[in-house]
Amino acid sequence: MSSIDTAGDAPADPAQIAARAEYPSGRWLIAAVVGLAAFMEVLDISIANVSLSHIAGSLSASQDEATWILTAYLVSNAIVLPISGWFSQVLGRKRFFIGSIICFSIASLACGMAPSLAWLVVFRIIQGAAGGGLQPVSQAVLADSFPPRERGMAFSIYGVAVVFAPAIGPTLGGWITDNVSWHWIFLLNVPVGIVLTILAWFLVHDSAAYEKARKAKMANGFSIDYIGFALLIVGLGCLQIMLDKGQDNDWFSSTFITTMAVTSALSLMALLLWEPFQRHPIMDLSLFKYRNFSIANIMMFMLGFVLFGSTLLIPQFVQQVLGYTATLAGLVISPGGFVIVVMMPIVGMLSGRVDARWMVGIGLSLVSISMFHMTGFDLDSSYTQLVLARCLQTLGLAFIFIPVTSIAYVGVPPDKTDQVSAMVNLTRNIGGSVGISLVTTWLARRGQYHHEVLASSVTPYDHQTQALLHQLTQHFMAAGAAMNEARHQAQATIANLVAGQAQLMSYIDDYWILGVVIACLVPLSLLMSSGKEDDSSETPPAH
């Protein structure tokens, strides 16, 4: 009997047996291949973050100019993500998947050999566009290669890739840059891409039903929604630039950021009005009429928000407030990634057996508790405390990712698999961009606020300040400094103490806000499907 047969001695339905035979026998190897492809692509979102100063110095550019390396990738990636389903329908999923890997590898080679910053930005745009199809296509391949009751376990492999990659990216990027060269953070993709191309060619296949449905759609003629495509490019491109550059330009006090915001809003609103009336829309917005799909997108947005936002906050906190080195900061983040690796298969096995609403509720609660726990951090927080808090957070994320990913497909027609994958991945990535932008802005604004409040109480008329100033002055004089020099050193020390406390309090505020936001999502998990509808049928998706 097949491993996916229901337990018991009851005779299997011949129709079910025939249906199950349509799923590929090597599907677990397929899961490993598409998971690695997604890992390679997601890794490149964060792996260059810690190498910007090295890249800028090597290519004779400023640090601010070097940040366009990140922005270029995110913009092109965000544009391609939602239309990857359309590309799959036009080109065929296998051809699009393999083509994306090849283009991504070639672009990575070009990035590693770029002679100037301008060329590196151009190659990063191509790399981001090529990688935009890897995440959703990988997820769609898994959804179609596995029967519903095995999807949870299959998505756990994919989940390890997309959640572990941003966690390990800064650490890996820093190690490669310090020990080899920044060029290899890009060149490393080339041999991996070659191996993945060969494996995907022999393992990944479009099902007969998928090809039949695809050709039937194309039989009436090939049409491109040029207006929808243009609106999407402008809308998402301007949105990503606004989010990435907003804080650096003081948000809406900048004409450039205001222009980006208005252009993005108008383009995306026009897209929402245009797409429902198109015969072959570039984005199938009708999917949002399905409750599970809509709620799954909200959850995925927040997962990206917290994952990317906290992955940015924690290394900055330990470096700026606690004085950790970049390598040690990476080691604070990395154990949480290993928790994901261990927990994803366990959650995958529980998926379909435990009510998905309970799993998501538990996951959200754990993440919220971890954020509230971080509000207790102070200048004496130990490495162990930091690591345990991060591990608790990633434990919660593991309980969210798989159930939400699986439920996104519940109730949606099987021929919409590509579009579901594209939209879910888009919302997670946009959530990550919004999370990074907001936590950075909150951090700066709250830091300014706390510094003003603390500095206002440090005056010549405050007895505690005068006592501390006198004590520090005596300390520096005892160390051999002259009276005036000792007093200046004492004043500088007090100023540093004020700045450090203000910075600490701003991080605590960020952790508190994230905790409240996640806690508010717990009731939303009750509106989701239990996930058990997945077991009601094991008929392969017909595309």
Coordinates of C-alpha atoms in Angstrom, one line a residue:
M1 CA 0.0 0.0 0.0
S2 CA 1.2 3.5 -0.7
S3 CA 2.8 5.4 2.2
I4 CA 0.1 8.0 1.9
D5 CA -2.8 5.5 2.2
T6 CA -5.1 6.0 5.2
A7 CA -4.4 3.7 8.1
G8 CA -6.8 0.7 8.4
D9 CA -7.8 -2.4 6.5
A10 CA -10.6 -0.8 4.5
P11 CA -10.1 -1.3 0.8
A12 CA -8.7 1.7 -1.0
D13 CA -10.7 3.5 -3.6
P14 CA -9.3 2.5 -7.1
A15 CA -9.8 6.1 -8.2
Q16 CA -7.8 7.4 -5.3
I17 CA -5.0 4.8 -6.0
A18 CA -4.9 5.9 -9.6
A19 CA -4.9 9.6 -8.6
R20 CA -2.0 9.1 -6.1
A21 CA 0.1 7.4 -8.8
E22 CA 0.2 10.8 -10.6
Y23 CA 2.4 12.2 -7.8
P24 CA 6.1 11.7 -8.7
S25 CA 7.9 8.9 -6.9
G26 CA 11.0 11.0 -6.3
R27 CA 9.1 13.9 -4.8
W28 CA 11.3 14.1 -1.7
L29 CA 14.3 14.7 -3.8
I30 CA 12.4 17.2 -5.8
A31 CA 11.6 19.0 -2.5
A32 CA 15.3 19.1 -1.7
V33 CA 16.1 20.6 -5.1
V34 CA 13.5 23.3 -5.1
G35 CA 14.2 24.1 -1.4
L36 CA 17.8 24.6 -2.2
A37 CA 16.9 26.9 -5.1
A38 CA 14.7 29.0 -2.8
F39 CA 17.4 29.1 -0.2
M40 CA 20.0 30.3 -2.7
E41 CA 17.7 33.1 -3.8
V42 CA 16.5 34.3 -0.3
L43 CA 20.1 34.1 1.0
D44 CA 21.1 36.8 -1.5
I45 CA 18.7 39.2 0.0
S46 CA 20.7 39.5 3.2
I47 CA 24.1 38.0 2.5
A48 CA 25.5 41.3 1.1
N49 CA 24.3 43.5 4.1
V50 CA 27.4 43.2 6.2
S51 CA 29.7 43.5 3.1
L52 CA 28.6 46.9 1.9
S53 CA 31.6 48.8 3.4
H54 CA 34.0 46.3 1.8
I55 CA 32.2 46.6 -1.6
A56 CA 32.1 50.4 -1.4
G57 CA 35.8 50.6 -0.6
S58 CA 36.8 48.2 -3.3
L59 CA 34.7 50.0 -6.0
S60 CA 35.5 53.5 -4.9
A61 CA 32.0 54.3 -3.8
S62 CA 30.4 55.8 -0.6
Q63 CA 28.5 53.7 1.9
D64 CA 25.2 55.4 0.9
E65 CA 25.8 54.7 -2.8
A66 CA 26.6 51.0 -2.0
T67 CA 23.1 50.6 -0.4
W68 CA 21.7 50.6 -4.0
I69 CA 23.1 47.1 -4.2
L70 CA 20.4 46.0 -1.8
T71 CA 17.7 48.3 -3.2
A72 CA 18.2 47.2 -6.8
Y73 CA 17.8 43.5 -5.9
L74 CA 14.7 44.1 -3.8
V75 CA 13.0 46.2 -6.4
S76 CA 13.4 43.8 -9.3
N77 CA 12.6 40.8 -7.1
A78 CA 9.4 42.4 -5.8
I79 CA 8.3 43.2 -9.4
V80 CA 8.8 39.6 -10.7
L81 CA 7.3 37.8 -7.7
P82 CA 3.6 38.5 -8.3
I83 CA 3.9 37.8 -12.1
S84 CA 5.8 34.5 -11.8
G85 CA 2.6 32.6 -12.0
W86 CA 1.8 34.3 -15.3
F87 CA 5.3 33.4 -16.6
S88 CA 4.8 29.8 -15.5
Q89 CA 1.6 29.6 -17.5
V90 CA 3.1 31.1 -20.6
L91 CA 6.5 29.3 -20.6
G92 CA 5.7 26.2 -18.7
R93 CA 6.7 25.8 -15.0
K94 CA 9.8 23.6 -15.6
R95 CA 11.2 25.9 -18.3
F96 CA 10.6 29.0 -16.3
F97 CA 12.2 27.4 -13.1
I98 CA 15.3 26.2 -14.9
G99 CA 15.6 29.4 -16.9
S100 CA 15.4 31.4 -13.6
I101 CA 18.2 29.3 -12.1
I102 CA 20.4 29.8 -15.2
C103 CA 19.8 33.6 -15.4
F104 CA 20.3 33.9 -11.6
S105 CA 23.7 32.1 -11.8
I106 CA 24.9 34.1 -14.8
A107 CA 23.9 37.4 -13.0
S108 CA 25.7 36.2 -9.9
L109 CA 28.8 35.6 -11.9
A110 CA 28.5 39.1 -13.4
C111 CA 28.0 40.6 -9.9
G112 CA 31.2 38.9 -8.6
M113 CA 33.2 40.2 -11.5
A114 CA 31.6 43.7 -11.7
P115 CA 34.2 46.4 -12.5
S116 CA 32.3 49.3 -10.9
L117 CA 29.4 50.0 -8.6
A118 CA 27.1 51.1 -11.5
W119 CA 27.6 47.7 -13.2
L120 CA 27.1 45.8 -9.9
V121 CA 23.8 47.6 -9.4
V122 CA 22.7 46.7 -13.0
F123 CA 23.7 43.0 -12.5
R124 CA 21.9 43.0 -9.1
I125 CA 18.7 44.1 -10.9
I126 CA 19.0 41.2 -13.3
Q127 CA 19.8 38.8 -10.4
G128 CA 16.8 40.0 -8.4
A129 CA 14.5 39.6 -11.4
A130 CA 15.8 36.1 -12.2
G131 CA 15.5 35.1 -8.5
G132 CA 11.9 36.5 -8.3
G133 CA 10.5 33.4 -9.9
L134 CA 12.4 30.8 -7.8
Q135 CA 10.5 31.2 -4.5
P136 CA 6.9 30.9 -5.9
V137 CA 7.7 28.3 -8.5
S138 CA 9.5 26.2 -5.8
Q139 CA 6.4 26.4 -3.6
A140 CA 4.0 25.6 -6.5
V141 CA 6.1 22.6 -7.5
L142 CA 5.8 21.3 -3.9
A143 CA 2.1 21.9 -3.8
D144 CA 1.6 19.9 -7.0
S145 CA 4.2 17.1 -6.3
F146 CA 2.7 16.1 -3.0
P147 CA -0.7 14.8 -1.9
P148 CA -2.4 17.2 0.6
R149 CA -1.6 15.2 3.7
E150 CA 2.1 15.3 2.9
R151 CA 2.3 18.9 1.9
G152 CA 3.0 20.0 5.5
M153 CA 6.1 18.0 5.6
A154 CA 7.1 19.1 2.1
F155 CA 6.6 22.8 3.0
S156 CA 8.8 22.3 6.0
I157 CA 11.7 21.8 3.7
Y158 CA 10.8 24.9 1.8
G159 CA 10.3 26.7 5.1
V160 CA 13.8 25.8 6.3
A161 CA 15.1 27.5 3.2
V162 CA 13.2 30.8 3.3
V163 CA 13.3 31.3 7.1
F164 CA 16.8 30.0 7.8
A165 CA 18.4 31.9 4.8
P166 CA 17.9 35.4 6.2
A167 CA 19.0 34.3 9.6
I168 CA 22.3 32.8 8.5
G169 CA 22.9 35.3 5.6
P170 CA 24.7 38.1 7.6
T171 CA 26.9 35.6 9.4
L172 CA 27.8 33.7 6.2
G173 CA 28.4 36.9 4.3
G174 CA 30.6 38.3 7.0
W175 CA 32.7 35.2 7.2
I176 CA 33.2 35.0 3.4
T177 CA 34.1 38.7 3.2
D178 CA 36.5 38.5 6.1
N179 CA 38.2 35.3 5.1
V180 CA 38.0 35.2 1.3
S181 CA 36.6 38.2 -0.6
W182 CA 33.3 39.9 -1.0
H183 CA 33.3 38.7 -4.6
W184 CA 32.6 35.2 -3.4
I185 CA 29.3 36.1 -1.8
F186 CA 28.0 36.2 -5.4
L187 CA 30.4 33.7 -7.1
L188 CA 29.3 31.0 -4.7
N189 CA 26.0 30.8 -6.5
V190 CA 27.5 29.7 -9.8
P191 CA 28.5 26.1 -8.9
V192 CA 25.3 25.7 -6.9
G193 CA 23.3 27.0 -9.8
I194 CA 25.0 24.5 -12.2
V195 CA 24.2 21.6 -9.9
L196 CA 20.6 22.7 -9.4
T197 CA 20.1 23.2 -13.2
I198 CA 21.2 19.6 -13.9
L199 CA 19.1 18.1 -11.1
A200 CA 16.0 20.2 -12.0
W201 CA 16.3 19.1 -15.6
F202 CA 16.0 15.4 -14.7
L203 CA 13.7 15.6 -11.7
V204 CA 11.2 18.5 -12.1
H205 CA 8.4 17.8 -14.7
D206 CA 5.1 19.5 -15.5
S207 CA 2.3 17.0 -15.0
A208 CA 0.2 16.0 -18.0
A209 CA -2.8 17.7 -16.5
Y210 CA -0.9 20.9 -16.0
E211 CA 0.4 21.0 -19.5
K212 CA -3.0 20.2 -20.9
A213 CA -4.6 23.0 -19.0
R214 CA -1.8 25.4 -19.9
K215 CA -2.0 24.6 -23.6
A216 CA -5.7 25.0 -23.5
K217 CA -5.4 28.5 -22.1
M218 CA -2.8 29.4 -24.7
A219 CA -4.8 27.9 -27.5
N220 CA -7.0 31.0 -27.7
G221 CA -4.0 33.2 -28.3
F222 CA -1.1 34.7 -26.5
S223 CA -1.9 38.0 -24.9
I224 CA 0.0 40.3 -22.6
D225 CA -1.5 42.6 -20.1
Y226 CA 0.8 45.5 -21.0
I227 CA -1.0 48.1 -19.0
G228 CA -1.2 45.8 -15.9
F229 CA 2.4 44.9 -16.3
A230 CA 3.5 48.6 -16.5
L231 CA 1.4 49.6 -13.5
L232 CA 2.8 46.7 -11.5
I233 CA 6.4 47.7 -12.3
V234 CA 5.9 51.3 -11.4
G235 CA 3.8 50.6 -8.3
L236 CA 6.0 48.0 -6.7
G237 CA 9.2 49.5 -7.8
C238 CA 8.4 52.9 -6.3
L239 CA 7.0 51.3 -3.1
Q240 CA 10.3 49.3 -2.6
I241 CA 12.4 52.4 -3.2
M242 CA 10.3 54.4 -0.8
L243 CA 10.6 51.8 1.9
D244 CA 14.3 51.3 1.4
K245 CA 15.3 54.9 1.2
G246 CA 12.6 56.5 3.4
Q247 CA 14.5 56.8 6.7
D248 CA 17.7 58.0 5.0
N249 CA 15.8 60.9 3.4
D250 CA 13.6 61.7 6.4
W251 CA 10.5 60.3 4.8
F252 CA 7.9 62.7 3.6
S253 CA 10.0 65.8 4.2
S254 CA 11.8 64.6 1.1
T255 CA 10.3 65.5 -2.3
F256 CA 11.9 62.3 -3.7
I257 CA 10.2 60.0 -1.2
T258 CA 6.9 61.8 -1.4
T259 CA 7.0 61.4 -5.2
M260 CA 7.7 57.7 -4.9
A261 CA 4.9 57.3 -2.4
V262 CA 2.3 59.1 -4.5
T263 CA 3.4 57.4 -7.7
S264 CA 3.3 54.0 -6.0
A265 CA -0.2 54.6 -4.5
L266 CA -1.7 55.8 -7.8
S267 CA -0.2 53.0 -9.8
L268 CA -1.3 50.2 -7.4
M269 CA -4.8 51.6 -7.1
A270 CA -5.0 51.8 -10.9
L271 CA -3.8 48.2 -11.0
L272 CA -6.5 47.1 -8.6
L273 CA -9.2 48.7 -10.8
W274 CA -7.7 47.4 -14.0
E275 CA -6.9 43.8 -13.4
P276 CA -10.4 42.4 -12.6
F277 CA -11.6 43.2 -16.1
Q278 CA -8.8 41.6 -17.9
R279 CA -9.2 38.2 -19.6
H280 CA -5.5 37.3 -18.9
P281 CA -4.6 39.4 -15.9
I282 CA -1.0 39.7 -14.9
M283 CA -2.2 39.2 -11.3
D284 CA -5.3 37.2 -10.4
L285 CA -6.8 39.4 -7.7
S286 CA -9.9 37.3 -7.5
L287 CA -8.0 34.9 -5.2
F288 CA -8.6 37.3 -2.3
K289 CA -12.3 36.3 -2.3
Y290 CA -11.1 33.0 -0.6
R291 CA -11.0 33.6 3.1
N292 CA -8.1 31.2 3.8
F293 CA -6.0 32.8 1.1
S294 CA -6.7 36.3 2.4
I295 CA -5.9 35.5 6.0
A296 CA -2.8 33.5 4.9
N297 CA -1.5 36.6 3.1
I298 CA -2.0 38.8 6.2
M299 CA -0.2 36.2 8.3
M300 CA 2.7 35.9 5.8
F301 CA 3.0 39.7 5.7
M302 CA 3.4 39.8 9.4
L303 CA 5.8 36.8 9.4
G304 CA 8.1 38.7 7.0
F305 CA 7.6 41.8 9.1
V306 CA 8.8 40.2 12.3
L307 CA 11.4 37.9 10.8
F308 CA 13.3 40.5 8.8
G309 CA 12.6 43.3 11.3
S310 CA 14.0 41.4 14.3
T311 CA 16.8 40.0 12.2
L312 CA 17.9 43.6 11.6
L313 CA 17.3 44.8 15.2
I314 CA 19.1 42.1 17.2
P315 CA 22.5 42.3 15.5
Q316 CA 22.3 46.1 15.7
F317 CA 21.4 46.0 19.3
V318 CA 24.2 43.8 20.4
Q319 CA 26.8 45.8 18.4
Q320 CA 25.7 49.3 19.1
V321 CA 24.5 48.9 22.7
L322 CA 26.5 45.9 24.1
G323 CA 29.6 46.4 22.0
Y324 CA 29.7 43.0 20.3
T325 CA 31.8 42.4 17.2
A326 CA 30.1 41.6 13.9
T327 CA 31.0 38.0 14.1
L328 CA 29.7 37.6 17.6
A329 CA 26.5 39.5 16.6
G330 CA 26.0 36.9 13.9
L331 CA 26.4 34.1 16.4
V332 CA 23.6 35.6 18.4
I333 CA 21.3 35.2 15.4
S334 CA 22.5 31.9 14.0
P335 CA 21.2 29.5 16.8
G336 CA 17.7 30.7 16.0
G337 CA 18.2 29.5 12.5
F338 CA 19.2 26.1 13.7
V339 CA 16.0 26.0 15.8
I340 CA 14.1 26.5 12.6
V341 CA 16.0 23.6 10.9
V342 CA 15.1 21.3 13.8
M343 CA 11.5 22.4 14.3
M344 CA 10.3 22.7 10.7
P345 CA 10.2 18.9 10.1
I346 CA 8.5 18.4 13.5
V347 CA 5.8 21.0 12.6
G348 CA 5.5 19.4 9.2
M349 CA 4.6 16.1 10.8
L350 CA 2.1 17.7 13.1
S351 CA 0.5 19.6 10.1
G352 CA -2.8 17.9 9.2
R353 CA -3.0 16.1 12.6
V354 CA -3.2 19.2 14.8
D355 CA -5.7 22.0 14.1
A356 CA -3.8 24.6 12.1
R357 CA -5.6 27.4 14.1
W358 CA -4.0 26.1 17.3
M359 CA -0.6 25.8 15.8
V360 CA -0.7 29.3 14.3
G361 CA -2.1 30.7 17.6
I362 CA 0.7 29.0 19.6
G363 CA 3.3 30.3 17.1
L364 CA 2.0 33.9 17.3
S365 CA 1.9 33.7 21.1
L366 CA 5.5 32.5 21.3
V367 CA 6.8 35.2 19.0
S368 CA 4.9 37.8 21.0
I369 CA 6.2 36.5 24.3
S370 CA 9.8 36.5 22.9
M371 CA 9.4 40.2 21.9
F372 CA 8.0 41.1 25.3
H373 CA 10.9 39.2 26.9
M374 CA 13.4 41.3 24.9
T375 CA 12.0 44.4 26.5
G376 CA 13.8 43.3 29.7
F377 CA 17.2 43.5 28.0
D378 CA 19.7 45.9 29.6
L379 CA 23.4 46.7 29.4
D380 CA 24.2 43.6 31.4
S381 CA 22.3 41.1 29.3
S382 CA 24.4 38.0 28.6
Y383 CA 25.0 36.2 25.4
T384 CA 23.0 33.2 26.7
Q385 CA 20.0 35.5 27.4
L386 CA 20.1 36.9 23.9
V387 CA 20.4 33.6 22.2
L388 CA 17.5 32.0 24.2
A389 CA 15.3 34.9 23.3
R390 CA 16.1 34.6 19.6
C391 CA 15.5 30.8 19.8
L392 CA 12.1 31.3 21.4
Q393 CA 11.2 33.7 18.6
T394 CA 12.2 31.3 15.8
L395 CA 10.4 28.5 17.6
G396 CA 7.2 30.5 17.2
L397 CA 7.9 31.3 13.6
A398 CA 8.2 27.6 12.8
F399 CA 4.7 27.0 14.1
I400 CA 3.4 29.8 11.9
F401 CA 5.0 29.2 8.5
I402 CA 4.0 25.7 7.5
P403 CA 0.3 25.9 8.6
V404 CA -0.2 29.3 7.0
T405 CA 1.5 28.2 3.7
S406 CA -0.6 25.0 3.6
I407 CA -3.9 26.8 4.4
A408 CA -3.3 29.4 1.6
Y409 CA -4.2 26.6 -0.9
V410 CA -7.3 25.3 0.9
G411 CA -10.5 26.1 -1.0
V412 CA -8.6 27.6 -4.0
P413 CA -9.1 25.9 -7.4
P414 CA -6.1 23.7 -8.2
D415 CA -5.4 25.6 -11.4
K416 CA -4.5 28.7 -9.3
T417 CA -1.5 27.1 -7.6
D418 CA 1.1 29.3 -9.4
Q419 CA -0.8 32.5 -8.6
V420 CA -1.2 31.5 -4.9
S421 CA 2.5 30.8 -4.5
A422 CA 3.4 34.1 -6.2
M423 CA 1.1 36.2 -4.0
V424 CA 2.0 34.5 -0.7
N425 CA 5.7 35.0 -1.4
L426 CA 5.2 38.6 -2.5
T427 CA 3.3 39.5 0.7
R428 CA 6.0 37.9 2.9
N429 CA 8.7 39.9 1.1
I430 CA 6.8 43.2 1.2
G431 CA 6.2 42.5 4.9
G432 CA 9.9 42.1 5.3
S433 CA 10.6 45.4 3.6
V434 CA 7.9 47.2 5.6
G435 CA 9.3 45.6 8.8
I436 CA 12.8 46.8 8.2
S437 CA 11.7 50.3 7.3
L438 CA 9.4 50.7 10.2
V439 CA 11.7 49.3 12.9
T440 CA 14.5 51.5 11.6
T441 CA 12.3 54.6 11.7
W442 CA 10.9 53.8 15.1
L443 CA 14.4 53.2 16.4
A444 CA 15.7 56.6 15.2
R445 CA 12.6 58.5 16.3
R446 CA 12.4 56.9 19.8
G447 CA 16.2 57.3 20.2
Q448 CA 15.8 61.0 19.6
Y449 CA 12.9 61.3 22.0
H450 CA 14.6 59.4 24.9
H451 CA 17.8 61.3 24.4
E452 CA 16.0 64.6 24.7
V453 CA 14.2 63.5 27.8
L454 CA 17.3 62.1 29.5
A455 CA 19.5 65.1 28.5
S456 CA 16.9 67.5 29.9
S457 CA 17.4 66.1 33.4
V458 CA 21.2 66.1 33.2
T459 CA 21.8 69.8 34.1
P460 CA 24.2 71.7 36.3
Y461 CA 21.3 72.1 38.8
D462 CA 20.8 68.4 39.2
H463 CA 22.5 67.1 42.4
Q464 CA 22.9 63.5 41.1
T465 CA 24.6 64.8 37.9
Q466 CA 26.9 67.0 39.9
A467 CA 27.8 64.2 42.2
L468 CA 28.5 61.8 39.3
L469 CA 30.5 64.5 37.5
H470 CA 32.6 65.1 40.6
Q471 CA 33.2 61.4 41.1
L472 CA 34.3 60.8 37.5
T473 CA 36.5 63.9 37.6
Q474 CA 38.3 62.6 40.7
H475 CA 38.7 59.2 39.0
F476 CA 40.3 60.6 35.9
M477 CA 42.6 62.9 38.0
A478 CA 43.7 59.9 39.9
A479 CA 44.6 58.3 36.6
G480 CA 46.9 61.2 35.9
A481 CA 44.8 63.7 34.0
A482 CA 44.9 67.4 34.6
M483 CA 41.9 69.1 36.3
N484 CA 40.4 70.5 33.1
E485 CA 41.1 67.4 31.0
A486 CA 39.6 65.2 33.8
R487 CA 36.5 67.3 33.8
H488 CA 36.1 67.2 30.0
Q489 CA 36.5 63.4 30.2
A490 CA 33.9 63.1 32.9
Q491 CA 31.5 65.2 30.9
A492 CA 32.1 63.1 27.8
T493 CA 31.5 59.9 29.9
I494 CA 28.2 61.2 31.1
A495 CA 27.2 62.2 27.6
N496 CA 28.0 58.7 26.4
L497 CA 26.0 57.2 29.3
V498 CA 23.0 59.3 28.3
A499 CA 23.3 58.3 24.6
G500 CA 23.7 54.6 25.5
Q501 CA 20.6 54.6 27.7
A502 CA 18.6 56.5 25.1
Q503 CA 19.6 53.9 22.5
L504 CA 18.8 51.0 24.8
M505 CA 15.4 52.4 25.5
S506 CA 14.7 52.9 21.8
Y507 CA 15.4 49.2 21.2
I508 CA 13.1 48.3 24.1
D509 CA 10.3 50.4 22.5
D510 CA 10.8 48.6 19.2
Y511 CA 10.6 45.2 20.8
W512 CA 7.5 46.2 22.7
I513 CA 5.7 47.5 19.6
L514 CA 6.5 44.3 17.7
G515 CA 5.2 42.2 20.6
V516 CA 1.9 44.2 20.7
V517 CA 1.4 43.9 16.9
I518 CA 1.9 40.1 16.9
A519 CA -0.3 39.6 20.0
C520 CA -3.1 41.4 18.1
L521 CA -2.9 38.8 15.3
V522 CA -3.6 35.8 17.7
P523 CA -7.5 36.2 17.4
L524 CA -7.2 36.4 13.6
S525 CA -5.8 32.8 13.6
L526 CA -9.3 31.6 14.8
L527 CA -10.8 32.7 11.5
M528 CA -8.6 30.4 9.5
S529 CA -9.5 26.9 8.3
S530 CA -8.5 24.0 10.6
G531 CA -6.4 22.7 7.7
K532 CA -8.2 19.3 7.8
E533 CA -9.9 20.0 4.6
D534 CA -6.6 19.1 3.0
D535 CA -7.3 15.4 3.9
S536 CA -10.7 15.3 2.3
S537 CA -9.2 14.7 -1.1
E538 CA -6.0 13.4 -2.4
T539 CA -6.7 14.1 -6.1
P540 CA -3.6 15.6 -7.7
P541 CA -4.0 19.3 -8.7
A542 CA -5.3 19.5 -12.3
H543 CA -3.7 22.5 -14.1

